[in-house]
Short mmCIF file of C-alpha atoms and ligand atoms in Angstrom, two decimals:
data_model
loop_
_atom_site.label_atom_id
_atom_site.label_comp_id
_atom_site.label_asym_id
_atom_site.label_seq_id
_atom_site.Cartn_x
_atom_site.Cartn_y
_atom_site.Cartn_z
CA MET B 720 290.06 85.66 172.05
CA GLY B 721 288.80 87.49 175.59
CA ALA B 722 290.23 90.38 177.43
CA GLU B 723 293.17 90.50 179.45
CA PRO B 724 292.52 88.99 182.70
CA SER B 725 292.36 91.31 185.38
CA TYR B 726 294.06 90.51 188.77
CA GLY B 727 292.67 93.10 190.86
CA PRO B 728 290.99 96.30 191.23
CA ASP B 729 289.25 97.78 187.99
CA PHE B 730 287.81 100.98 189.30
CA GLY B 731 286.44 102.00 185.58
CA LEU B 732 284.40 99.02 186.04
CA LEU B 733 283.14 99.59 189.36
CA GLN B 734 282.03 103.28 188.29
CA LYS B 735 280.43 101.28 185.39
CA GLN B 736 278.07 98.82 187.24
CA ASP B 737 277.75 100.57 190.72
CA PRO B 738 278.22 104.60 190.31
CA GLU B 739 276.84 105.07 193.89
CA ILE B 740 279.74 103.19 195.51
CA ALA B 741 282.29 104.45 192.86
CA GLN B 742 281.35 107.86 194.31
CA ILE B 743 281.77 106.94 197.87
CA LEU B 744 285.44 105.67 197.16
CA ILE B 745 286.08 108.76 195.50
CA ASP B 746 284.60 111.08 198.15
CA GLU B 747 286.18 108.92 200.91
CA LEU B 748 289.80 109.59 199.24
CA ASP B 749 288.74 113.20 198.24
CA ARG B 750 288.19 113.67 202.31
CA VAL B 751 291.70 112.00 203.52
CA ARG B 752 293.36 113.79 200.80
CA SER B 753 291.61 117.48 201.85
CA GLY B 754 292.48 116.88 205.80
CA ILE B 755 294.88 116.08 208.32
CA GLN B 756 294.51 112.39 209.61
CA LEU B 757 295.45 112.45 213.13
CA ILE B 758 293.59 109.63 214.58
CA ALA B 759 296.22 107.25 216.20
CA SER B 760 294.91 104.01 215.06
CA GLU B 761 294.68 104.84 211.65
CA ASN B 762 297.29 104.47 208.50
CA PHE B 763 297.42 104.71 204.75
CA THR B 764 298.53 101.28 203.21
CA SER B 765 300.56 100.93 200.32
CA PRO B 766 299.13 100.39 196.80
CA ALA B 767 300.69 96.79 196.84
CA VAL B 768 298.63 96.14 199.79
CA LEU B 769 295.75 97.52 198.61
CA ALA B 770 296.05 95.75 195.31
CA ALA B 771 296.30 92.46 197.56
CA LEU B 772 292.87 93.30 199.02
CA GLY B 773 291.18 94.18 196.05
CA SER B 774 292.38 90.61 194.66
CA THR B 775 290.40 87.32 193.34
CA LEU B 776 292.20 85.77 196.87
CA THR B 777 288.81 87.19 198.59
CA ASN B 778 286.81 84.15 196.57
CA LYS B 779 288.86 81.40 197.91
CA TYR B 780 287.28 79.18 201.26
CA ALA B 781 290.11 78.14 202.95
CA GLU B 782 288.96 76.37 206.64
CA GLY B 783 292.08 75.13 208.53
CA TYR B 784 295.81 75.64 207.98
CA PRO B 785 298.18 75.46 204.92
CA GLY B 786 298.45 71.78 204.14
CA ARG B 787 295.79 70.87 206.28
CA ARG B 788 292.57 72.81 204.87
CA TYR B 789 288.86 71.49 204.66
CA TYR B 790 288.42 72.71 201.46
CA GLY B 791 289.89 71.55 197.98
CA GLY B 792 291.99 74.16 195.83
CA CYS B 793 293.74 75.51 198.71
CA GLU B 794 297.28 74.83 197.27
CA VAL B 795 297.92 78.44 195.78
CA VAL B 796 296.41 80.25 199.03
CA ASP B 797 298.56 78.00 200.76
CA ARG B 798 301.53 80.03 199.40
CA ALA B 799 300.35 82.95 200.28
CA GLU B 800 299.59 82.02 204.04
CA ARG B 801 302.94 80.11 204.59
CA LEU B 802 304.88 83.43 202.82
CA ALA B 803 302.94 85.52 205.75
CA VAL B 804 303.32 83.36 208.46
CA ASP B 805 307.11 83.30 207.55
CA ARG B 806 307.92 86.74 207.11
CA ALA B 807 305.81 87.46 210.27
CA LYS B 808 307.77 85.40 212.32
CA ARG B 809 311.42 86.70 210.80
CA LEU B 810 309.99 90.25 211.22
CA PHE B 811 309.22 89.95 214.77
CA ARG B 812 312.10 86.99 215.47
CA ALA B 813 308.79 85.02 216.98
CA GLU B 814 308.41 81.05 217.18
CA HIS B 815 304.79 80.95 216.12
CA ALA B 816 302.65 83.20 214.10
CA ASN B 817 298.83 82.96 213.30
CA VAL B 818 298.21 85.33 210.66
CA GLN B 819 293.87 84.68 210.44
CA PRO B 820 292.42 86.76 212.94
CA HIS B 821 290.18 88.84 211.23
CA SER B 822 290.84 91.85 213.84
CA GLY B 823 292.64 92.77 217.15
CA ALA B 824 289.35 91.90 218.83
CA SER B 825 289.44 88.50 217.12
CA ALA B 826 293.12 87.87 218.30
CA ASN B 827 292.57 88.80 221.88
CA LEU B 828 289.13 86.81 221.97
CA ALA B 829 291.37 83.63 220.68
CA ALA B 830 294.38 84.69 222.78
CA TYR B 831 292.16 84.49 226.02
CA ALA B 832 290.32 81.25 224.81
CA ALA B 833 293.70 79.20 223.89
CA LEU B 834 294.66 80.41 227.62
CA LEU B 835 291.42 80.90 229.79
CA GLN B 836 288.48 79.16 230.58
CA PRO B 837 285.06 81.30 231.51
CA GLY B 838 285.18 82.44 235.01
CA ASP B 839 289.07 82.71 234.93
CA THR B 840 291.00 85.38 236.61
CA MET B 841 292.82 88.20 234.28
CA LEU B 842 294.49 91.26 235.31
CA ALA B 843 294.76 94.18 232.75
CA MET B 844 294.66 97.77 232.40
CA ALA B 845 291.32 99.63 232.78
CA LEU B 846 289.79 101.30 229.71
CA PRO B 847 289.13 104.60 231.39
CA HIS B 848 293.12 104.32 232.05
CA GLY B 849 294.03 103.54 228.44
CA GLY B 850 293.18 99.86 228.22
CA HIS B 851 291.03 98.47 225.06
CA LEU B 852 287.60 97.19 225.37
CA THR B 853 288.84 93.88 225.13
CA HIS B 854 290.95 94.14 228.36
CA GLY B 855 287.68 93.33 230.34
CA SER B 856 285.38 96.14 230.19
CA LYS B 857 281.92 95.06 231.04
CA VAL B 858 280.16 95.86 227.74
CA ASN B 859 282.46 93.48 226.19
CA PHE B 860 282.92 89.75 226.19
CA SER B 861 286.09 89.92 228.01
CA GLY B 862 284.31 91.65 231.20
CA ARG B 863 281.49 89.24 230.82
CA TRP B 864 283.00 85.77 230.53
CA PHE B 865 286.12 86.90 233.20
CA ASP B 866 286.71 87.75 236.20
CA VAL B 867 288.99 90.87 235.53
CA VAL B 868 290.82 92.83 238.13
CA SER B 869 291.87 96.18 236.49
CA TYR B 870 295.10 98.17 237.26
CA GLY B 871 295.39 101.54 236.29
CA VAL B 872 298.27 104.84 236.22
CA ARG B 873 298.97 106.45 238.74
CA ARG B 874 297.72 109.74 239.56
CA ASP B 875 300.88 111.76 240.04
CA THR B 876 302.90 110.42 237.04
CA GLU B 877 300.13 109.08 234.86
CA LEU B 878 302.39 106.23 234.34
CA ILE B 879 301.39 102.48 234.80
CA ASP B 880 301.90 101.83 238.55
CA TYR B 881 303.92 98.46 238.77
CA ASP B 882 303.79 98.24 242.10
CA GLU B 883 299.77 97.99 241.93
CA VAL B 884 300.29 95.64 239.08
CA ARG B 885 302.59 93.70 241.61
CA ASP B 886 300.31 93.67 244.76
CA LEU B 887 296.78 92.93 242.79
CA ALA B 888 298.52 89.92 241.07
CA LEU B 889 299.99 88.82 244.36
CA ARG B 890 296.52 89.20 245.93
CA HIS B 891 294.33 88.15 243.02
CA GLN B 892 296.57 85.48 241.63
CA PRO B 893 295.28 85.52 237.85
CA LYS B 894 295.86 83.28 235.45
CA LEU B 895 296.64 85.75 232.66
CA ILE B 896 298.20 89.20 232.85
CA VAL B 897 297.57 91.24 230.09
CA CYS B 898 299.87 94.49 229.24
CA GLY B 899 299.53 96.69 226.61
CA ALA B 900 296.88 99.77 225.33
CA THR B 901 294.76 101.86 223.14
CA ALA B 902 296.03 105.26 224.61
CA TYR B 903 299.06 105.05 226.52
CA PRO B 904 301.72 107.17 225.08
CA ARG B 905 304.66 105.61 226.99
CA LEU B 906 306.73 102.42 226.79
CA ILE B 907 305.81 99.62 228.46
CA ASP B 908 308.06 97.65 230.94
CA PHE B 909 307.66 94.44 229.55
CA THR B 910 310.73 92.88 231.74
CA ALA B 911 308.53 94.25 235.03
CA PHE B 912 305.44 92.41 233.70
CA ARG B 913 307.43 89.21 232.75
CA GLY B 914 308.75 89.13 236.36
CA ILE B 915 305.39 89.59 238.16
CA ALA B 916 304.14 87.22 235.80
CA ASP B 917 306.56 84.80 236.58
CA GLU B 918 306.14 85.84 240.42
CA VAL B 919 302.33 84.26 240.23
CA GLY B 920 302.82 81.83 237.62
CA ALA B 921 300.39 83.83 235.22
CA TRP B 922 300.65 83.69 231.18
CA LEU B 923 301.65 87.01 230.15
CA LEU B 924 299.86 88.68 226.97
CA ALA B 925 301.13 91.64 225.33
CA ASP B 926 298.35 93.32 223.24
CA VAL B 927 300.81 95.88 221.46
CA ALA B 928 297.85 96.49 218.55
CA HIS B 929 299.45 100.40 218.54
CA PRO B 930 303.14 100.15 218.70
CA ILE B 931 303.62 96.87 216.65
CA GLY B 932 304.45 98.76 213.55
CA LEU B 933 307.40 100.60 215.65
CA MET B 934 308.40 97.37 217.31
CA ALA B 935 308.58 95.95 213.59
CA GLY B 936 310.69 99.07 212.50
CA GLY B 937 313.11 98.60 215.56
CA ALA B 938 312.30 101.86 216.99
CA ILE B 939 311.00 100.97 220.62
CA PRO B 940 311.86 97.61 222.20
CA SER B 941 309.75 94.76 221.11
CA ALA B 942 307.47 92.61 223.27
CA VAL B 943 308.52 89.31 221.88
CA PRO B 944 311.02 88.15 223.93
CA TYR B 945 309.11 88.68 227.42
CA ALA B 946 305.36 87.55 226.27
CA ASP B 947 304.36 84.32 226.10
CA VAL B 948 301.36 85.39 223.51
CA VAL B 949 301.61 89.08 221.65
CA THR B 950 298.62 90.19 220.32
CA MET B 951 298.48 93.03 217.32
CA THR B 952 296.42 94.74 214.60
CA THR B 953 297.95 94.95 211.01
CA HIS B 954 296.37 98.44 210.16
CA LYS B 955 297.59 101.13 212.94
CA ALA B 956 301.70 101.93 213.00
CA LEU B 957 302.68 98.56 211.11
CA ARG B 958 300.64 99.95 207.83
CA GLY B 959 299.23 97.01 206.62
CA PRO B 960 295.43 95.74 206.01
CA ARG B 961 292.78 95.86 208.24
CA GLY B 962 293.20 92.40 210.42
CA GLY B 963 295.06 90.83 213.30
CA ALA B 964 297.65 88.27 214.07
CA ILE B 965 299.20 86.82 216.72
CA LEU B 966 302.64 85.46 217.88
CA CYS B 967 303.57 83.01 220.55
CA THR B 968 305.74 80.56 221.75
CA GLU B 969 306.32 77.17 220.41
CA GLU B 970 304.62 75.70 223.32
CA LEU B 971 301.55 77.60 222.67
CA ALA B 972 301.07 77.24 218.87
CA LYS B 973 298.69 74.57 218.57
CA LYS B 974 296.69 76.08 221.33
CA ILE B 975 296.64 79.55 219.70
CA ASP B 976 295.88 77.89 216.22
CA ARG B 977 292.86 75.98 217.53
CA ALA B 978 291.39 78.74 219.06
CA VAL B 979 291.87 80.75 216.08
CA PHE B 980 290.32 77.98 213.95
CA PRO B 981 288.06 76.17 214.70
CA PHE B 982 287.10 77.64 217.70
CA ILE B 983 286.40 81.40 217.00
CA GLN B 984 286.60 81.96 213.49
CA GLY B 985 285.90 79.75 210.19
CA GLY B 986 287.56 80.70 206.93
CA PRO B 987 290.21 83.02 207.18
CA LEU B 988 290.15 86.17 204.67
CA MET B 989 292.73 85.01 202.12
CA HIS B 990 293.13 88.24 200.60
CA VAL B 991 293.50 89.98 203.79
CA VAL B 992 296.23 86.84 204.40
CA ALA B 993 297.96 88.16 201.29
CA ALA B 994 298.09 91.77 202.15
CA LYS B 995 299.59 91.10 205.80
CA ALA B 996 302.53 89.26 203.67
CA VAL B 997 302.82 92.11 201.61
CA ALA B 998 302.73 94.66 204.81
CA PHE B 999 305.40 92.36 206.64
CA GLY B 1000 307.43 92.27 203.60
CA GLU B 1001 307.23 96.17 203.47
CA ALA B 1002 307.87 96.45 206.93
CA MET B 1003 311.48 94.49 206.60
CA ARG B 1004 312.87 97.17 204.65
CA PRO B 1005 315.06 99.63 205.92
CA GLU B 1006 312.85 102.41 204.71
CA PHE B 1007 310.30 101.09 207.29
CA ALA B 1008 312.87 101.74 210.22
CA ASP B 1009 313.25 104.91 209.20
CA TYR B 1010 309.69 105.45 208.76
CA ALA B 1011 308.86 104.02 212.16
CA ARG B 1012 311.24 106.17 213.96
CA ARG B 1013 309.98 109.04 212.20
CA VAL B 1014 306.94 108.59 213.39
CA ILE B 1015 308.30 109.17 216.73
CA VAL B 1016 309.78 112.14 216.25
CA ASN B 1017 307.19 113.98 214.91
CA ALA B 1018 304.76 112.57 217.48
CA ARG B 1019 307.30 114.54 219.78
CA ALA B 1020 307.25 117.30 217.52
CA LEU B 1021 303.43 117.35 217.44
CA THR B 1022 303.31 116.87 221.53
CA ASP B 1023 305.68 120.07 222.16
CA ALA B 1024 304.04 122.03 220.11
CA LEU B 1025 300.60 121.46 221.67
CA ALA B 1026 302.23 121.82 224.95
CA VAL B 1027 303.48 125.87 224.19
CA ASP B 1028 299.76 126.29 224.08
CA GLY B 1029 298.38 124.77 227.55
CA MET B 1030 297.38 121.67 225.75
CA ARG B 1031 299.10 119.42 228.30
CA ALA B 1032 300.54 115.92 227.32
CA VAL B 1033 299.22 113.26 229.96
CA SER B 1034 302.48 111.67 231.42
CA GLY B 1035 304.50 115.10 230.23
CA GLY B 1036 305.07 113.40 226.74
CA THR B 1037 305.16 110.53 224.54
CA ASP B 1038 307.60 107.57 223.49
CA THR B 1039 305.36 106.53 220.86
CA HIS B 1040 303.11 107.32 217.57
CA LEU B 1041 300.77 108.81 220.01
CA SER B 1042 299.76 111.46 222.67
CA LEU B 1043 296.94 111.80 224.98
CA ILE B 1044 296.33 115.41 225.48
CA ASP B 1045 294.49 117.20 228.39
CA LEU B 1046 292.51 120.01 227.46
CA SER B 1047 291.49 120.91 230.94
CA ALA B 1048 293.10 124.39 231.19
CA LEU B 1049 291.59 125.49 228.28
CA GLY B 1050 288.01 124.63 229.82
CA VAL B 1051 287.15 123.04 226.37
CA SER B 1052 285.79 119.63 226.08
CA GLY B 1053 287.41 116.56 224.08
CA ALA B 1054 284.15 116.16 222.12
CA GLU B 1055 283.99 119.84 221.55
CA ALA B 1056 288.03 120.06 220.49
CA GLU B 1057 286.79 117.15 218.04
CA ARG B 1058 284.26 119.15 216.53
CA ARG B 1059 286.49 122.31 216.20
CA CYS B 1060 289.43 120.53 214.55
CA ALA B 1061 286.77 118.74 212.11
CA ALA B 1062 285.82 122.15 210.89
CA ALA B 1063 289.20 123.15 209.89
CA GLY B 1064 290.01 119.85 208.02
CA ILE B 1065 291.90 118.17 211.25
CA THR B 1066 290.51 114.85 211.84
CA LEU B 1067 291.27 113.35 215.51
CA ASN B 1068 289.28 111.61 218.43
CA ARG B 1069 288.43 112.83 221.73
CA ASN B 1070 289.74 110.62 224.57
CA VAL B 1071 289.02 110.21 227.90
CA ILE B 1072 292.26 110.82 230.16
CA PRO B 1073 293.09 109.11 233.24
CA TYR B 1074 290.98 110.32 236.31
CA ASP B 1075 288.65 111.87 233.92
CA ALA B 1076 285.43 113.80 235.59
CA GLU B 1077 283.95 113.65 232.15
CA PRO B 1078 282.13 110.57 230.36
CA ALA B 1079 283.54 108.99 227.31
CA THR B 1080 280.90 110.61 225.23
CA ILE B 1081 282.46 114.03 226.28
CA THR B 1082 285.81 113.92 227.58
CA SER B 1083 288.60 116.22 228.98
CA GLY B 1084 291.00 114.90 226.46
CA ILE B 1085 291.83 113.93 222.97
CA ARG B 1086 294.40 111.87 221.20
CA VAL B 1087 296.45 112.35 218.53
CA GLY B 1088 298.90 110.03 216.51
CA THR B 1089 301.62 110.93 213.78
CA SER B 1090 301.40 107.40 211.62
CA CYS B 1091 299.41 108.71 208.53
CA VAL B 1092 301.05 112.23 208.45
CA THR B 1093 304.34 110.63 208.28
CA THR B 1094 303.47 108.09 205.68
CA GLN B 1095 302.62 111.28 203.98
CA GLY B 1096 305.87 112.46 204.26
CA MET B 1097 305.67 115.17 206.90
CA GLY B 1098 308.44 116.00 209.11
CA PRO B 1099 308.80 117.55 212.37
CA GLN B 1100 308.90 121.15 211.12
CA GLU B 1101 305.30 120.40 209.71
CA LEU B 1102 304.29 118.99 212.73
CA GLU B 1103 304.88 121.38 214.77
CA GLU B 1104 302.74 123.84 212.50
CA VAL B 1105 299.88 121.07 212.77
CA GLY B 1106 300.18 121.54 216.66
CA THR B 1107 299.96 125.56 216.34
CA LEU B 1108 296.95 125.02 214.06
CA VAL B 1109 295.30 122.19 216.04
CA SER B 1110 295.79 124.44 219.31
CA ARG B 1111 294.60 127.75 217.47
CA VAL B 1112 291.61 126.36 216.31
CA VAL B 1113 290.57 124.70 219.55
CA ARG B 1114 291.04 128.21 221.27
CA ASP B 1115 289.14 130.05 218.83
CA PRO B 1116 286.48 127.94 216.46
CA ALA B 1117 286.23 131.26 214.56
CA CYS B 1118 289.76 130.72 212.97
CA ALA B 1119 288.59 127.73 211.44
CA GLN B 1120 288.82 128.88 207.61
CA GLU B 1121 292.10 130.60 208.30
CA VAL B 1122 293.56 127.27 209.77
CA ARG B 1123 291.85 125.12 206.80
CA GLU B 1124 293.77 127.35 204.55
CA ARG B 1125 297.03 126.29 206.16
CA VAL B 1126 296.04 122.52 206.07
CA SER B 1127 295.03 122.80 202.48
CA ALA B 1128 298.97 124.49 202.00
CA LEU B 1129 300.87 121.46 203.56
CA LEU B 1130 298.48 119.05 201.97
CA ALA B 1131 299.19 120.28 198.61
CA ILE B 1132 302.77 119.15 199.41
CA HIS B 1133 301.96 116.02 201.19
CA GLN B 1134 299.28 114.00 199.35
CA PRO B 1135 298.56 110.40 200.39
CA TYR B 1136 298.74 107.73 197.71
CA LEU B 1137 300.73 110.13 195.43
CA SER B 1138 304.00 109.98 197.25
CA GLU B 1139 306.51 107.00 197.28
CA TYR B 1140 306.48 104.24 199.69
C1 PLP Q 823 295.04 98.02 222.29
C2 PLP Q 823 294.31 97.07 221.32
N1 PLP Q 823 293.86 95.88 221.22
C3 PLP Q 823 292.47 95.54 220.44
C4 PLP Q 823 292.34 96.42 219.39
C5 PLP Q 823 291.13 96.03 218.62
O1 PLP Q 823 291.56 95.76 217.03
P1 PLP Q 823 290.22 95.90 216.21
O2 PLP Q 823 289.70 97.50 216.09
O3 PLP Q 823 290.96 95.68 214.82
O4 PLP Q 823 289.04 94.78 216.59
C6 PLP Q 823 292.39 97.78 219.70
C7 PLP Q 823 291.78 98.85 218.65
O5 PLP Q 823 292.30 100.09 218.92
C8 PLP Q 823 293.39 98.51 220.36
O6 PLP Q 823 294.07 99.52 220.49
#
């Protein structure tokens, strides 16, 4: 008789067979457990998501779509993809879902491929104002292959200038308008974008990679009723595996599917597709709606605490899981603040702020997010303290050890992968 079959990760076996890699896994878990993670684009997936990711589904080639594969033996993985698609459609009230994109960037590439030809004009948010690389940066395929017109935020309000968006759309007649951002703390007015897109006959794509988890939990309005295509990542506030997905209208379903496969991808990552299904299932539960609401409450508590110490929130606050903080008044760069926080066990990233005089490697700001700490069970009181700790160590790096001790005390109560999901 053989041993019991193993369906998932066997850490003991990894330690025996490859102690070097096993040690890296241990060290990374230690790293996140001994520090506070304020990276706005990260989260801690549930153990169930991790189990699906570490499963034998990674072995299966399944080019194509359920029931229409180019490989044999796909009848089992078909069930995983059908579940993922059905759950995504139900969760987001979407007419169509494609769960195969390997990442958010791949989802955008596929969406552009479905809607545009090289050389076509698209209107999207400028990277220095919060847009993503894939929204037309010159160092990305999007900036090289399309004629990109960029909009930004107003200097006085630091909010999207919808009049500017409309003026640019009327002047340049883009085929596609992209809304959504990577460092914009406020709600986006999808109704306004829909109106502008309709006025100029453009497609509207909402790249909600960041706030899709908050939309899933009903904590902020969804982009789905307004956009022709919605692209997302599954690993940020949504708390699923690293990956992407696309939602669209029935009208665009075939175009989107063909753009993902065979146009930009080959075989889907079936273990990740299964993990996406798990995450969508988790996001349908009432606890997730509560989680999404708490993420925003926590982001506000953190932002307010930072503001007390002169760390100004760009646009004056946040409606989401993230805040962009202007450090100009402190005379400390974003890069230096990132280093000082790291020395105290707080991980965050430097970020350009709108109209930043510093380059992206230095920056005048930092970006903070509360998806991870909320998953760990922290509440507004803890986030108020985290804000004070960030501010103390950014102002005075000599406090690093003292701050680290408070960080450890907070983490002693709120550990990732120990509390319940
Ligand atoms: C708005 C937006 N779009 C796309 C992406 C790309 O996602 P990925 O890193 O999975 O390619 C990101 C990632 O941060 C993002 O913020």
